[in-house]
GROMACS .gro file of N, CA, C and O in nm:
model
  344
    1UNK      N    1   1.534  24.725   1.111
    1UNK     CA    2   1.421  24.653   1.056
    1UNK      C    3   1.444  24.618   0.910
    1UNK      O    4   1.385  24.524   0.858
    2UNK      N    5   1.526  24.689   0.846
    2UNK     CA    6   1.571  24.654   0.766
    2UNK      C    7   1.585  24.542   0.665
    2UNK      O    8   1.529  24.518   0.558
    3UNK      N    9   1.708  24.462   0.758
    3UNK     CA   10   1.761  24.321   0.711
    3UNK      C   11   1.637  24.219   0.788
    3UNK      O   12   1.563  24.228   0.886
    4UNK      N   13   1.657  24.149   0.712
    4UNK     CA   14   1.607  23.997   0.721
    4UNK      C   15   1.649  23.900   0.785
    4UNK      O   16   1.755  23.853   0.745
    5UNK      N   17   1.576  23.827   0.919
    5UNK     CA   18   1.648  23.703   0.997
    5UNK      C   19   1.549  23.629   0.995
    5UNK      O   20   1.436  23.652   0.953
    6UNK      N   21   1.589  23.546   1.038
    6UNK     CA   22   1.473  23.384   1.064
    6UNK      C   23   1.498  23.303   1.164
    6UNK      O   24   1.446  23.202   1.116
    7UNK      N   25   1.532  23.273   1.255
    7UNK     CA   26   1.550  23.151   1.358
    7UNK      C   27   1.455  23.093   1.486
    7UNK      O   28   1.453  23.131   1.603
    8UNK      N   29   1.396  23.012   1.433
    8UNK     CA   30   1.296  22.938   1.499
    8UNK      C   31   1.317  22.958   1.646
    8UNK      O   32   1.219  22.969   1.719
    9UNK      N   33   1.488  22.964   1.712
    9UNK     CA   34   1.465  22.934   1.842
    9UNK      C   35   1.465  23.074   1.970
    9UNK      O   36   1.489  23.088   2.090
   10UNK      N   37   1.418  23.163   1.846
   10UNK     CA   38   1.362  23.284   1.941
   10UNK      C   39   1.242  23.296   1.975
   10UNK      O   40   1.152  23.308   1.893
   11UNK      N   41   1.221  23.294   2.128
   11UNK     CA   42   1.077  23.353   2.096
   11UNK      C   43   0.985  23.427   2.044
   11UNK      O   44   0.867  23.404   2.069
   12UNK      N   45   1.017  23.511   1.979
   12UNK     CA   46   1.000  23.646   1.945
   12UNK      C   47   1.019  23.660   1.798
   12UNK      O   48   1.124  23.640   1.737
   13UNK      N   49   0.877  23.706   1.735
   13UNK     CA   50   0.884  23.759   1.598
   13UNK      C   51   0.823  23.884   1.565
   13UNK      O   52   0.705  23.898   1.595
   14UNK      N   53   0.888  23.984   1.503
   14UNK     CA   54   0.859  24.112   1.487
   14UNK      C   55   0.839  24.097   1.361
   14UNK      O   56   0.904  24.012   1.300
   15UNK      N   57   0.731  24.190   1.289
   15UNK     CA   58   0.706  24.204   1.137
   15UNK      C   59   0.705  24.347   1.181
   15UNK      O   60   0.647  24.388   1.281
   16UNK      N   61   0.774  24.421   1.095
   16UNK     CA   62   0.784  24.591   1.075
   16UNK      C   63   0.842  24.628   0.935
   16UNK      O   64   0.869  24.559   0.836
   17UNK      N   65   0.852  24.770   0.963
   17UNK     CA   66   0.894  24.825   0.831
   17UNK      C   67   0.959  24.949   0.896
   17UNK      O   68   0.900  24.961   1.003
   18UNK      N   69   1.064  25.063   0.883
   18UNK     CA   70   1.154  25.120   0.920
   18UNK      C   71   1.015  25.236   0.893
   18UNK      O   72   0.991  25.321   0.978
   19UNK      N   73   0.954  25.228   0.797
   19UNK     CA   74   0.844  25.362   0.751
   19UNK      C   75   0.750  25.388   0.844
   19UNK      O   76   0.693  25.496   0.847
   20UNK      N   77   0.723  25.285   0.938
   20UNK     CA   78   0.658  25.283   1.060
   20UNK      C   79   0.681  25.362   1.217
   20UNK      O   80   0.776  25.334   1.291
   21UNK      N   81   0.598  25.443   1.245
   21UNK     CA   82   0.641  25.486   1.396
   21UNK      C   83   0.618  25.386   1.471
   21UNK      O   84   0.715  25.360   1.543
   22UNK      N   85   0.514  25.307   1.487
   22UNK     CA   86   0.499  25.218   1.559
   22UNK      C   87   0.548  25.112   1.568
   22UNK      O   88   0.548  25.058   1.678
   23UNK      N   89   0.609  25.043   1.447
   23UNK     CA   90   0.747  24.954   1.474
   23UNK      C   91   0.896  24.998   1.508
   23UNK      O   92   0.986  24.921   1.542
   24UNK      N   93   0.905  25.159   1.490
   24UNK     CA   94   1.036  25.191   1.567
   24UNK      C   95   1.010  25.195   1.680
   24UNK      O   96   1.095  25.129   1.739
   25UNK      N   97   0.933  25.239   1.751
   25UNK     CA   98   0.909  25.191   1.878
   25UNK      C   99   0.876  25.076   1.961
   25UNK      O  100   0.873  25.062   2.084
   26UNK      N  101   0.849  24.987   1.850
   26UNK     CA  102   0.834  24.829   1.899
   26UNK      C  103   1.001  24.796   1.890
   26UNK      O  104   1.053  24.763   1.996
   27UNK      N  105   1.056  24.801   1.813
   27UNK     CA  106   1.224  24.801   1.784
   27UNK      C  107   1.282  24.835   1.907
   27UNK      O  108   1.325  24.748   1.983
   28UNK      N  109   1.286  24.968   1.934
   28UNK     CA  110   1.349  24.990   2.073
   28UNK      C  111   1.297  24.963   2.195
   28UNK      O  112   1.358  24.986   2.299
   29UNK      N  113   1.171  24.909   2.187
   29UNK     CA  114   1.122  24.828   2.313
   29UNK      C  115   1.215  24.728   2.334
   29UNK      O  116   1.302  24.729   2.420
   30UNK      N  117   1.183  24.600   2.211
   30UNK     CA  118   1.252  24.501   2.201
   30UNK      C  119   1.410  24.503   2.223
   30UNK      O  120   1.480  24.413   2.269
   31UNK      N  121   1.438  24.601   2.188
   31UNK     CA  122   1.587  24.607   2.247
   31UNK      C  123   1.638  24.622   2.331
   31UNK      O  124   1.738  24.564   2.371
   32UNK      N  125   1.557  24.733   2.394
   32UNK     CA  126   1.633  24.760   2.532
   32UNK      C  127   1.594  24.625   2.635
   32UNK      O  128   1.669  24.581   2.722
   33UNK      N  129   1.428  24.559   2.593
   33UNK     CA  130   1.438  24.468   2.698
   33UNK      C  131   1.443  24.313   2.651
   33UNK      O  132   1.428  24.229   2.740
   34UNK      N  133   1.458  24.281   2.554
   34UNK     CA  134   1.489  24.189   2.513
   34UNK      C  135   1.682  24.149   2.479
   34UNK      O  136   1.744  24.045   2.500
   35UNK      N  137   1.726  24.274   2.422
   35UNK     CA  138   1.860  24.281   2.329
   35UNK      C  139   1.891  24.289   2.161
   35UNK      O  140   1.830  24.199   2.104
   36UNK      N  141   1.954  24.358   2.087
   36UNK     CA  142   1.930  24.351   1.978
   36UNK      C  143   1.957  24.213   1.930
   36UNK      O  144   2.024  24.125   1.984
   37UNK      N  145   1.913  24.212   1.856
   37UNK     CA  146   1.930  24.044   1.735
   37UNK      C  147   1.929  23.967   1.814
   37UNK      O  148   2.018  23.883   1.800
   38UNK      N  149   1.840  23.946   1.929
   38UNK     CA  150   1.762  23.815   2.049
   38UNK      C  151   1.582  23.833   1.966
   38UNK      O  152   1.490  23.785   2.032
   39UNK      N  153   1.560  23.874   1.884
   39UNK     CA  154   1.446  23.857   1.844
   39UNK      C  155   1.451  23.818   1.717
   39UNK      O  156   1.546  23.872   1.660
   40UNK      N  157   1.375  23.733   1.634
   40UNK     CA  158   1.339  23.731   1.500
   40UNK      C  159   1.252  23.881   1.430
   40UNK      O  160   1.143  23.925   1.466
   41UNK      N  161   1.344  23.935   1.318
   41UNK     CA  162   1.293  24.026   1.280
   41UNK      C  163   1.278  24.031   1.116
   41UNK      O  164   1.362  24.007   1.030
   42UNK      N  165   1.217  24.049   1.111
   42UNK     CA  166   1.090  24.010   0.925
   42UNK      C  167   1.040  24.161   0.883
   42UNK      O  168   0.966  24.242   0.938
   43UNK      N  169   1.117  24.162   0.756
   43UNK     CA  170   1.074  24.338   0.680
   43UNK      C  171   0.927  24.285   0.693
   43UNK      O  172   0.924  24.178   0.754
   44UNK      N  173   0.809  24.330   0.655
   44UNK     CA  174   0.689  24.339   0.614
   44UNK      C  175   0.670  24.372   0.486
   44UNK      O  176   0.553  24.370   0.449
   45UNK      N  177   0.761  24.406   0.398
   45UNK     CA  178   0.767  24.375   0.276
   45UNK      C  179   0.811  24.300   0.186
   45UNK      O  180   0.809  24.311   0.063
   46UNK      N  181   0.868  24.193   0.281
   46UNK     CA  182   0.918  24.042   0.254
   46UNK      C  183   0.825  23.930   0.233
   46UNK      O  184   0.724  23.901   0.298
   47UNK      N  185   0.872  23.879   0.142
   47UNK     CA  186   0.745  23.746   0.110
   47UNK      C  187   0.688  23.696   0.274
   47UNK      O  188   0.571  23.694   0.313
   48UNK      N  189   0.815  23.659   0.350
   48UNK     CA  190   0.768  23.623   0.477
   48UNK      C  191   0.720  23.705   0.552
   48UNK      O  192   0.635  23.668   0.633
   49UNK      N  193   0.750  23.805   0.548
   49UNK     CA  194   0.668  23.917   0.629
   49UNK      C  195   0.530  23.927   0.592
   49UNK      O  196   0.447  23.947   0.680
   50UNK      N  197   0.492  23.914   0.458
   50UNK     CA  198   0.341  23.955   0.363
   50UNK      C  199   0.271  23.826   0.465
   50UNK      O  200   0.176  23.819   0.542
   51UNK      N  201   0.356  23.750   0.427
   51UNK     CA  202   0.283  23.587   0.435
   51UNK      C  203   0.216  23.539   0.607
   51UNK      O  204   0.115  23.480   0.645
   52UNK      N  205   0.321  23.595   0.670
   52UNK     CA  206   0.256  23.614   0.860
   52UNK      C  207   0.167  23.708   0.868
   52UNK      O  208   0.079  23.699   0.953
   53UNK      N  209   0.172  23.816   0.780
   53UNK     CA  210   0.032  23.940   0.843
   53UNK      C  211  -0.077  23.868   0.777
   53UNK      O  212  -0.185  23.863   0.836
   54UNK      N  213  -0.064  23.803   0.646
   54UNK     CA  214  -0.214  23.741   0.589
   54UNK      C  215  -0.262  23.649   0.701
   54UNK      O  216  -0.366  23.680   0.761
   55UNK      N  217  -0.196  23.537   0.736
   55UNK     CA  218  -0.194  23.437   0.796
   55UNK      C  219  -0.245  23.515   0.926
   55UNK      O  220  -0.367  23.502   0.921
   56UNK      N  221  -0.225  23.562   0.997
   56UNK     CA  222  -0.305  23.642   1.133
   56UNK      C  223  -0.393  23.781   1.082
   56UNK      O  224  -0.431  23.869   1.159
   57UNK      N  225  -0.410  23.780   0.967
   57UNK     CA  226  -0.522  23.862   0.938
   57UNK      C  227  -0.493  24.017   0.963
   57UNK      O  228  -0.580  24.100   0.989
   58UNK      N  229  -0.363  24.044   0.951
   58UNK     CA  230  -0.323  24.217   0.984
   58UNK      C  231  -0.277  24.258   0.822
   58UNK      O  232  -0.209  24.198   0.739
   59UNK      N  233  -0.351  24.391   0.819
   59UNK     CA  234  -0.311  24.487   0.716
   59UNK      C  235  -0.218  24.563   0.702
   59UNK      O  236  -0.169  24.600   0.595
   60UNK      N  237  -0.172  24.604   0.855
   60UNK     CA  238  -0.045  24.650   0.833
   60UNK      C  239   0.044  24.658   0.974
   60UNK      O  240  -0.011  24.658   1.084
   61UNK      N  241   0.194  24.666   0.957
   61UNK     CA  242   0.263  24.680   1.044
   61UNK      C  243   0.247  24.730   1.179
   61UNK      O  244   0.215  24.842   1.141
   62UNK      N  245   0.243  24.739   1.298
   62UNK     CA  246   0.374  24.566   1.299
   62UNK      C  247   0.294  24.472   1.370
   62UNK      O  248   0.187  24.515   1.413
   63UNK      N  249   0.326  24.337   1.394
   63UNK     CA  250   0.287  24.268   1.412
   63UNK      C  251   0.392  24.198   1.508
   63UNK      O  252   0.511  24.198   1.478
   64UNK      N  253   0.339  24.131   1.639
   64UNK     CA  254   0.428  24.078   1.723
   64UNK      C  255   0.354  23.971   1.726
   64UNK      O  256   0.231  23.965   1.735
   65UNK      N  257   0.468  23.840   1.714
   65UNK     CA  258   0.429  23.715   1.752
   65UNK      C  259   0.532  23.629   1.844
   65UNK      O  260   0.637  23.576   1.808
   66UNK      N  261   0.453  23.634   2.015
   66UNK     CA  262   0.528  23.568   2.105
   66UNK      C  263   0.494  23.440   2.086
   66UNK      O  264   0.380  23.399   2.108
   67UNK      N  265   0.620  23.343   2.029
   67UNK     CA  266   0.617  23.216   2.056
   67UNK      C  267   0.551  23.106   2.130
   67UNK      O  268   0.479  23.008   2.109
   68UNK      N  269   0.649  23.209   2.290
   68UNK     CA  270   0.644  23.094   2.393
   68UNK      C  271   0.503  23.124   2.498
   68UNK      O  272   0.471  23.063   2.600
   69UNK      N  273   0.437  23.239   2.435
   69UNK     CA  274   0.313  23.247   2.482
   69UNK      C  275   0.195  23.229   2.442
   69UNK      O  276   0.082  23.234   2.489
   70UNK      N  277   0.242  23.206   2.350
   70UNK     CA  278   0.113  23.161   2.195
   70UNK      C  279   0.034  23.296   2.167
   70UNK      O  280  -0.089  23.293   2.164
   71UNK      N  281   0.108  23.424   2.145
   71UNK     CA  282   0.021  23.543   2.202
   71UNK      C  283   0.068  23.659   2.057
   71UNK      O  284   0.174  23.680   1.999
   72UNK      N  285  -0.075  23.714   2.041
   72UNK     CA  286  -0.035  23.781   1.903
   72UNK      C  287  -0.047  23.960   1.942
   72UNK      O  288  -0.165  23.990   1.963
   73UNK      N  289   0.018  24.042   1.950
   73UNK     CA  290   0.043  24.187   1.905
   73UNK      C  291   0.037  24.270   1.782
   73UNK      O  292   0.132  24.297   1.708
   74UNK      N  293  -0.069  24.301   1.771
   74UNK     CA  294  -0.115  24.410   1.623
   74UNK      C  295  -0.110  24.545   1.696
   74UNK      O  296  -0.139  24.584   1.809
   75UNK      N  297  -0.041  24.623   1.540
   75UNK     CA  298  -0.046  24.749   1.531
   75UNK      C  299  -0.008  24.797   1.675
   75UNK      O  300   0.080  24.749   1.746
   76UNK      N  301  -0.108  24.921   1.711
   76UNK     CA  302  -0.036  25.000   1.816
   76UNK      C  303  -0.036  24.916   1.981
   76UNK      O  304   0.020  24.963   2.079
   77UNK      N  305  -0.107  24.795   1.980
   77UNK     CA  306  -0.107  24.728   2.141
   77UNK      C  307   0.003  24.706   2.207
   77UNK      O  308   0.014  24.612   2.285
   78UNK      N  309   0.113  24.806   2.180
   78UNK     CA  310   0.218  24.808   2.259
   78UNK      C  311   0.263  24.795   2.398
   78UNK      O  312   0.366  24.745   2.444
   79UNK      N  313   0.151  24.858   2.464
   79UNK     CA  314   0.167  24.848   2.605
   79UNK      C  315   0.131  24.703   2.632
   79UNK      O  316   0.211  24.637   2.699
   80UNK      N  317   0.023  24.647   2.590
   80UNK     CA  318   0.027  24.476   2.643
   80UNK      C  319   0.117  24.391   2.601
   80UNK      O  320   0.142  24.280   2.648
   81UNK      N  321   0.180  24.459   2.489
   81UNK     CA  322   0.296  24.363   2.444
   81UNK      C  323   0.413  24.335   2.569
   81UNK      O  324   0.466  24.229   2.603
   82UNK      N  325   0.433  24.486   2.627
   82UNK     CA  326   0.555  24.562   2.704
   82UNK      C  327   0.495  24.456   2.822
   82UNK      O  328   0.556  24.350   2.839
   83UNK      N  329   0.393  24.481   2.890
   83UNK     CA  330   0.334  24.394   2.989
   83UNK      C  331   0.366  24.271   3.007
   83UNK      O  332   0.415  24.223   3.110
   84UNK      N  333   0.332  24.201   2.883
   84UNK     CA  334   0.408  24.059   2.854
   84UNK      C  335   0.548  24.014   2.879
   84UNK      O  336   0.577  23.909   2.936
   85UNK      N  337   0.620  24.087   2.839
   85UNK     CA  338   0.765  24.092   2.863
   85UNK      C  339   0.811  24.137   2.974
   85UNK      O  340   0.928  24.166   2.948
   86UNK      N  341   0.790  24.162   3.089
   86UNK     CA  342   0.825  24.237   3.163
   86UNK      C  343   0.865  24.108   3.294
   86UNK      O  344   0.911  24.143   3.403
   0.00000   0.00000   0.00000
């Protein structure tokens, strides 16, 4: 969660922070069923990271934004996220 990516043609945008339990576990969701670096992933302490949680109205990590579903994931709604993807 770390590093910083950007590419429009993922579906998939993660906002986290490594300080988070609930984005390491969104992390290894996304990995095992997505693949690593098949998702867009955004520190949350990145201008762009700040700038998507204002913009959908979240205070804090993490934040999932499926593209191709038009579908937003705050904080701990992990399991509907997992649902989604499946």
């Amino acid at each position: 969660i770390i590093e910083y990516k950007y590419n429009n043609d993922n579906n998939i945008i993660f906002v986290g922070t490594p300080n988070c339990s609930d984005c390491m576990k969104v992390k290894l969701l996304l990995d095992s069923k997505i693949g690593e670096n098949k998702y867009d992933l955004i520190d949350s302490d990145h201008t762009i990271g700040k700038n998507l949680m204002s913009k959908h109205k979240v205070d804090k990590p993490p934040l999932i934004i499926n593209i191709k579903n038009n579908e937003i994931y705050i904080g701990d709604d992990i399991k509907n996220f997992e649902k989604s993807i499946n």
